[in-house]
């Protein structure tokens, strides 16, 4: 087997990017502010409605509902806070276990920990880069004991309450078989759709499949509010509770401060929602440009042996939040040389996140065999994917 032609790969990636990016260098996912951002933010400043009250929060939530098709969207301060509340509303309690893919951003696991619960790491499949429902089912057959509609982990004695499906780089997890597993074992499905605004599974937007789902509007996501997130649900009552819990659990009253539980100050400020409205107005354009860039990468790299660009699974229409180069097995040893060479050519690229079970903080958590995730971690490189490109 010959080595990967690094020069050819770098040349192919470069050929997909605008020439002017060569001199100034190009980030992984830079935001685009070509719409009404300045006008809407100025309106907040002019009227003084910058903080926790104002019309843009409601408008932003309604735009998210219209776009994704979910019944209730609740805007919050960031995607991690959204996950925290989604898990609480899913019924995750202290000492429960929650299935989390080992291949994810650390926020997914952290939100479980905020609930006093324990992440239980599961493997991913190369077809989606997301949670492998078949392998999860096999693992549950081995360790799961269903009692009164709930599953207990035979090895730890703890209840397994929920599963978080994270749609990696915007590509949907294979949800149908996962939902079957969840039903059989009484697990609540929560979608971490932080990366998948604009991505569809079998024609329906991600975030509609779990009991609850979450979005992120961090600066590097497809749509940004500076910092921000949202909780999505098709259950009206859960939607109402999500709003209540993220706004200090205050009982509506003209002047009295009565709070009926320990709530959170997780509400999205109006000034951020103003940006979000302007960004959502451009989402369709962003998605078209991102899909075109993904196609250019795919075309440019087809001829090169030993490497490919990740393509959405057949049941999905993806936002291609981050494009990923996948080194074939056997070429993993060249990953760091390629990263180095891309950097030298002004193209920022990154390996995928460190696997959760390898972080010292999550070293002792329960886990299944993570063979695929361990193998994929060594072979994935994210390349520039912003809508400006
Ligand atoms: C971005 C992201 C989040 C949430 O991030 P915030 O910065 O808190 O908005 C959560 N999970 C995944 C997989 C993400 O990519």
Coordinates of C-alpha atoms and ligand atoms in Angstrom, one line a residue:
X1 CA 0.0 0.0 0.0
X2 CA 1.4 3.4 -1.0
X3 CA 1.1 6.4 1.2
X4 CA -1.6 9.0 0.9
X5 CA -0.7 11.8 -1.6
X6 CA -0.8 14.6 0.9
X7 CA 0.0 17.3 -1.6
X8 CA -2.9 16.2 -3.8
X9 CA -5.3 16.2 -0.9
X10 CA -4.3 19.7 0.2
X11 CA -4.5 20.9 -3.4
X12 CA -8.0 19.4 -3.9
X13 CA -9.3 21.0 -0.7
X14 CA -7.8 24.4 -1.7
X15 CA -9.3 24.2 -5.1
X16 CA -12.8 24.2 -3.5
X17 CA -12.1 27.4 -1.6
X18 CA -12.3 31.0 -2.9
X19 CA -8.8 32.1 -3.9
X20 CA -8.9 35.2 -1.7
X21 CA -8.9 33.0 1.4
X22 CA -5.4 31.8 0.6
X23 CA -3.7 34.9 2.0
X24 CA -5.8 35.5 5.1
X25 CA -6.3 31.9 6.1
X26 CA -9.7 30.3 6.5
X27 CA -11.5 29.2 9.6
X28 CA -13.5 26.0 10.2
X29 CA -17.0 27.7 10.3
X30 CA -17.1 31.5 10.1
X31 CA -20.4 33.2 10.6
X32 CA -22.1 35.3 7.8
X33 CA -24.0 38.5 8.6
X34 CA -25.4 39.5 5.3
X35 CA -29.0 40.1 6.4
X36 CA -30.9 42.3 8.9
X37 CA -28.6 41.6 11.8
X38 CA -27.5 45.2 12.2
X39 CA -31.0 46.6 11.9
X40 CA -32.6 44.2 14.4
X41 CA -29.8 44.6 16.9
X42 CA -29.9 48.4 16.5
X43 CA -33.6 48.3 17.2
X44 CA -32.9 46.6 20.5
X45 CA -30.4 49.2 21.4
X46 CA -32.6 52.1 20.3
X47 CA -35.6 50.8 22.3
X48 CA -33.7 49.6 25.3
X49 CA -35.1 46.1 25.0
X50 CA -31.8 44.3 25.1
X51 CA -32.3 41.8 27.9
X52 CA -34.9 39.3 29.2
X53 CA -38.0 40.9 27.7
X54 CA -38.7 41.9 24.1
X55 CA -40.4 40.9 20.9
X56 CA -37.5 39.1 19.2
X57 CA -37.5 36.2 21.6
X58 CA -41.1 35.3 20.7
X59 CA -40.5 35.9 17.0
X60 CA -37.3 33.8 17.1
X61 CA -39.2 30.9 18.8
X62 CA -42.0 31.1 16.3
X63 CA -39.6 31.1 13.4
X64 CA -37.9 28.0 14.8
X65 CA -41.3 26.3 15.2
X66 CA -42.2 27.1 11.6
X67 CA -38.9 26.0 10.2
X68 CA -38.5 22.7 12.1
X69 CA -42.1 21.8 12.3
X70 CA -42.0 21.2 16.1
X71 CA -44.9 22.5 18.2
X72 CA -42.8 24.3 20.8
X73 CA -39.4 26.0 20.7
X74 CA -37.9 27.7 23.8
X75 CA -34.9 29.9 23.3
X76 CA -32.2 29.7 25.9
X77 CA -28.7 31.0 26.6
X78 CA -26.8 28.2 24.9
X79 CA -27.0 24.6 23.7
X80 CA -25.6 23.1 26.8
X81 CA -28.2 24.8 29.0
X82 CA -30.9 23.5 26.6
X83 CA -29.6 19.9 27.0
X84 CA -29.5 20.3 30.8
X85 CA -33.2 21.3 30.9
X86 CA -34.2 18.8 28.2
X87 CA -32.7 16.0 30.3
X88 CA -34.5 17.2 33.5
X89 CA -37.8 17.2 31.6
X90 CA -37.0 13.8 30.2
X91 CA -37.1 12.6 33.8
X92 CA -33.4 12.1 34.3
X93 CA -32.7 12.0 38.0
X94 CA -29.7 11.6 40.3
X95 CA -27.9 8.3 39.8
X96 CA -29.7 7.4 36.6
X97 CA -27.6 6.4 33.6
X98 CA -28.0 8.0 30.2
X99 CA -26.6 6.6 27.0
X100 CA -24.3 9.1 25.3
X101 CA -22.2 8.5 22.2
X102 CA -18.5 8.4 23.0
X103 CA -18.0 10.4 19.8
X104 CA -19.5 13.7 20.7
X105 CA -18.7 17.2 21.9
X106 CA -18.2 17.3 25.7
X107 CA -21.4 19.3 26.3
X108 CA -23.6 16.2 25.6
X109 CA -22.0 14.3 28.5
X110 CA -21.7 17.4 30.8
X111 CA -25.4 18.0 30.7
X112 CA -26.0 14.5 32.0
X113 CA -23.6 15.2 34.8
X114 CA -25.4 18.4 35.7
X115 CA -28.4 16.3 36.5
X116 CA -26.4 14.2 38.9
X117 CA -26.7 11.3 36.4
X118 CA -24.0 9.2 34.8
X119 CA -23.2 9.1 31.1
X120 CA -23.0 5.5 29.7
X121 CA -20.9 5.6 26.6
X122 CA -22.0 3.9 23.4
X123 CA -20.5 3.2 20.0
X124 CA -21.1 5.0 16.7
X125 CA -21.5 3.7 13.1
X126 CA -19.5 4.8 10.2
X127 CA -22.5 5.2 7.9
X128 CA -23.9 8.1 10.0
X129 CA -21.0 9.0 12.4
X130 CA -23.7 8.8 15.0
X131 CA -25.0 6.3 17.6
X132 CA -25.2 2.7 16.3
X133 CA -28.8 1.5 17.2
X134 CA -28.0 -2.2 16.4
X135 CA -25.0 -2.3 18.6
X136 CA -26.9 -0.5 21.4
X137 CA -29.7 -3.1 21.1
X138 CA -27.2 -6.0 21.4
X139 CA -25.6 -4.3 24.4
X140 CA -29.0 -3.9 26.1
X141 CA -29.8 -7.5 25.5
X142 CA -26.6 -8.3 27.4
X143 CA -26.8 -5.8 30.3
X144 CA -30.4 -4.5 30.4
X145 CA -33.1 -5.9 32.6
X146 CA -36.6 -4.5 32.0
X147 CA -38.6 -4.1 35.2
X148 CA -42.0 -2.4 35.1
X149 CA -41.3 -0.8 31.8
X150 CA -37.9 0.6 32.9
X151 CA -34.5 -0.7 32.2
X152 CA -31.9 -1.4 34.9
X153 CA -28.3 -1.9 34.1
X154 CA -27.5 -5.4 35.5
X155 CA -23.8 -4.5 36.0
X156 CA -24.3 -1.3 38.1
X157 CA -27.9 -1.7 39.4
X158 CA -28.7 1.7 38.2
X159 CA -31.8 2.7 36.2
X160 CA -31.0 3.6 32.5
X161 CA -33.4 6.5 31.8
X162 CA -32.6 8.0 28.4
X163 CA -30.6 8.0 25.2
X164 CA -29.1 11.1 23.6
X165 CA -28.8 10.9 19.8
X166 CA -26.3 13.5 18.6
X167 CA -26.4 14.2 14.8
X168 CA -22.7 14.4 14.1
X169 CA -21.6 17.3 11.8
X170 CA -25.3 17.7 10.9
X171 CA -25.8 14.1 9.7
X172 CA -28.9 12.4 11.2
X173 CA -28.6 9.3 13.3
X174 CA -30.5 6.3 12.0
X175 CA -33.6 7.2 14.1
X176 CA -36.2 4.5 13.2
X177 CA -34.3 1.5 14.6
X178 CA -33.2 3.7 17.5
X179 CA -36.8 4.6 18.4
X180 CA -37.7 0.8 18.3
X181 CA -34.9 0.1 20.8
X182 CA -36.1 3.0 23.0
X183 CA -39.7 1.7 23.0
X184 CA -38.6 -1.8 23.8
X185 CA -36.5 -0.7 26.8
X186 CA -38.6 2.2 28.1
X187 CA -35.8 4.8 27.3
X188 CA -36.6 8.4 26.6
X189 CA -35.0 9.7 23.4
X190 CA -33.5 13.1 23.5
X191 CA -31.9 14.5 20.3
X192 CA -28.8 16.7 20.6
X193 CA -29.5 18.6 17.3
X194 CA -27.0 21.3 18.1
X195 CA -25.3 20.7 14.8
X196 CA -28.3 19.7 12.6
X197 CA -30.5 22.8 12.1
X198 CA -31.5 22.3 8.5
X199 CA -31.1 18.5 8.5
X200 CA -33.8 16.0 7.8
X201 CA -34.3 12.3 8.5
X202 CA -36.7 10.6 6.1
X203 CA -38.2 14.0 5.1
X204 CA -38.8 15.3 8.7
X205 CA -36.6 17.8 10.4
X206 CA -34.3 16.5 13.1
X207 CA -35.5 17.4 16.5
X208 CA -39.0 16.1 15.8
X209 CA -38.1 12.5 16.7
X210 CA -37.2 12.6 20.3
X211 CA -39.4 13.5 23.2
X212 CA -37.2 16.6 23.5
X213 CA -34.4 18.0 21.3
X214 CA -31.9 20.8 21.6
X215 CA -30.3 23.3 19.2
X216 CA -27.2 25.5 19.6
X217 CA -26.6 28.9 18.1
X218 CA -23.0 29.2 19.1
X219 CA -20.7 31.3 16.8
X220 CA -19.6 28.3 14.8
X221 CA -23.0 26.8 14.2
X222 CA -25.0 27.0 11.0
X223 CA -27.1 29.9 12.5
X224 CA -25.7 32.0 15.3
X225 CA -27.0 34.3 18.0
X226 CA -23.5 34.9 19.4
X227 CA -24.4 32.4 22.1
X228 CA -27.7 30.7 22.3
X229 CA -29.7 27.5 22.2
X230 CA -33.2 26.1 22.1
X231 CA -35.3 23.3 23.5
X232 CA -37.7 21.7 21.0
X233 CA -40.6 19.5 21.8
X234 CA -43.9 18.3 20.2
X235 CA -45.4 18.0 23.7
X236 CA -47.2 21.2 24.6
X237 CA -47.0 20.6 28.3
X238 CA -43.3 19.9 28.2
X239 CA -42.8 23.1 26.1
X240 CA -44.7 25.1 28.8
X241 CA -42.5 23.5 31.5
X242 CA -39.3 24.2 29.5
X243 CA -40.3 27.9 29.4
X244 CA -41.1 27.9 33.1
X245 CA -37.9 26.2 34.2
X246 CA -35.6 28.4 32.0
X247 CA -37.2 31.6 33.3
X248 CA -36.7 31.1 37.1
X249 CA -39.9 29.2 37.5
X250 CA -41.9 32.3 38.3
X251 CA -45.6 32.2 38.5
X252 CA -47.0 34.9 36.2
X253 CA -48.3 37.8 38.3
X254 CA -48.2 41.6 37.8
X255 CA -46.0 42.3 40.8
X256 CA -45.4 39.3 43.1
X257 CA -42.3 37.2 43.0
X258 CA -43.5 33.7 43.5
X259 CA -41.3 30.9 42.2
X260 CA -42.8 27.4 42.6
X261 CA -39.5 25.5 42.2
X262 CA -35.8 26.1 41.9
X263 CA -35.7 27.4 38.3
X264 CA -32.9 28.5 36.1
X265 CA -32.0 31.9 34.5
X266 CA -31.4 30.3 31.1
X267 CA -33.5 32.7 29.0
X268 CA -32.1 34.0 25.7
X269 CA -31.6 37.8 25.8
X270 CA -33.6 39.8 23.3
X271 CA -30.5 41.2 21.6
X272 CA -29.3 37.6 20.8
X273 CA -32.8 36.6 19.6
X274 CA -32.7 39.7 17.3
X275 CA -29.6 38.3 15.6
X276 CA -31.2 34.9 15.5
X277 CA -34.2 36.3 13.5
X278 CA -32.0 37.9 11.0
X279 CA -29.9 34.7 10.7
X280 CA -33.0 32.4 10.3
X281 CA -34.2 34.6 7.4
X282 CA -31.0 33.6 5.6
X283 CA -31.0 29.9 6.6
X284 CA -32.2 28.6 3.2
X285 CA -29.4 30.5 1.4
X286 CA -26.8 29.2 4.0
X287 CA -27.9 25.7 3.4
X288 CA -27.8 25.9 -0.4
X289 CA -24.3 27.3 -0.2
X290 CA -23.1 24.7 2.3
X291 CA -24.5 21.8 0.2
X292 CA -22.7 23.2 -2.9
X293 CA -19.4 23.4 -1.0
X294 CA -19.9 19.8 0.2
X295 CA -20.5 18.7 -3.4
X296 CA -17.3 20.6 -4.6
X297 CA -15.3 18.8 -1.9
X298 CA -16.7 15.4 -2.9
X299 CA -16.0 16.0 -6.6
X300 CA -12.5 17.3 -6.0
X301 CA -11.5 14.3 -3.8
X302 CA -13.1 11.4 -5.6
X303 CA -10.0 10.7 -7.6
X304 CA -7.6 10.5 -4.6
X305 CA -7.0 7.1 -3.2
X306 CA -7.1 6.5 0.5
X307 CA -9.4 9.3 1.5
X308 CA -13.0 10.4 0.9
X309 CA -15.4 13.2 2.0
X310 CA -18.3 12.1 4.2
X311 CA -21.6 11.9 2.3
X312 CA -25.0 12.1 3.9
X313 CA -26.6 8.6 4.5
X314 CA -29.3 7.7 1.9
X315 CA -32.2 8.4 4.3
X316 CA -31.0 11.9 5.1
X317 CA -30.8 15.4 3.8
X318 CA -28.0 17.1 5.8
X319 CA -27.0 20.6 6.4
X320 CA -23.3 19.6 6.0
X321 CA -22.5 21.7 9.1
X322 CA -18.9 20.6 9.1
X323 CA -17.4 18.7 6.1
X324 CA -15.3 15.7 7.1
X325 CA -12.4 14.0 5.4
X326 CA -12.4 10.3 6.2
X327 CA -9.0 8.6 5.9
X328 CA -9.4 4.9 4.9
X329 CA -8.4 2.4 7.4
X330 CA -4.6 1.9 7.1
X331 CA -4.0 5.6 6.4
X332 CA -4.8 6.9 9.9
X333 CA -1.1 7.3 10.7
X334 CA -1.0 10.2 8.1
X335 CA -3.7 12.2 9.8
X336 CA -1.4 14.5 11.7
X337 CA 0.8 15.1 8.7
X338 CA -2.2 16.1 6.7
X339 CA -3.5 18.4 9.5
X340 CA -0.1 20.1 9.6
X341 CA 0.1 20.5 5.8
X342 CA -3.4 22.0 5.6
X343 CA -2.5 24.5 8.4
X344 CA 0.6 25.5 6.5
X345 CA -1.6 26.2 3.4
X346 CA -3.8 28.5 5.5
X347 CA -6.7 26.0 5.8
X348 CA -7.8 25.5 9.3
X349 CA -8.7 21.9 9.9
X350 CA -9.3 19.9 13.0
X351 CA -9.4 16.3 14.2
X352 CA -12.7 15.1 15.7
X353 CA -13.3 15.6 19.4
X354 CA -11.4 13.3 21.9
X355 CA -13.7 10.4 22.8
X356 CA -15.5 11.0 26.0
X357 CA -14.3 7.9 27.8
X358 CA -10.7 9.1 27.2
X359 CA -11.2 12.3 29.1
X360 CA -10.1 12.0 32.7
X361 CA -13.4 13.4 34.0
X362 CA -15.3 10.5 32.3
X363 CA -12.8 7.8 32.6
X364 CA -14.7 5.7 35.1
X365 CA -18.1 5.8 33.4
X366 CA -19.8 2.7 32.2
X367 CA -19.4 1.9 28.5
X368 CA -19.9 -0.8 25.9
X369 CA -17.2 -1.8 23.4
X370 CA -16.3 1.4 21.5
X371 CA -14.3 -0.2 18.7
X372 CA -15.8 1.8 15.8
X373 CA -15.6 5.2 17.6
X374 CA -12.0 4.5 18.6
X375 CA -11.2 3.6 15.0
X376 CA -13.0 6.6 13.5
X377 CA -11.5 9.1 15.9
X378 CA -8.1 8.5 14.2
X379 CA -9.4 9.0 10.7
X380 CA -11.6 12.1 10.7
X381 CA -10.5 15.6 9.8
X382 CA -13.0 18.5 9.6
X383 CA -12.3 21.1 6.9
X384 CA -13.7 24.7 6.4
X385 CA -17.4 24.7 5.9
X386 CA -18.8 28.1 6.5
X387 CA -21.6 29.5 4.3
X388 CA -19.4 32.3 3.0
X389 CA -17.3 29.8 1.1
Ligands
LIG1 C1 -22.3 23.1 19.9 C2 -22.8 21.9 20.6 C3 -23.5 21.8 21.8 C4 -23.9 23.1 22.6 O1 -23.0 24.1 22.6 P1 -23.2 25.5 23.2 O2 -21.9 26.1 22.9 O3 -23.5 25.3 24.7 O4 -24.3 26.2 22.5 C5 -23.9 20.6 22.3 N1 -23.7 19.5 21.6 C6 -23.0 19.4 20.5 C7 -22.8 18.1 19.8 C8 -22.5 20.6 19.9 O5 -21.8 20.6 18.8

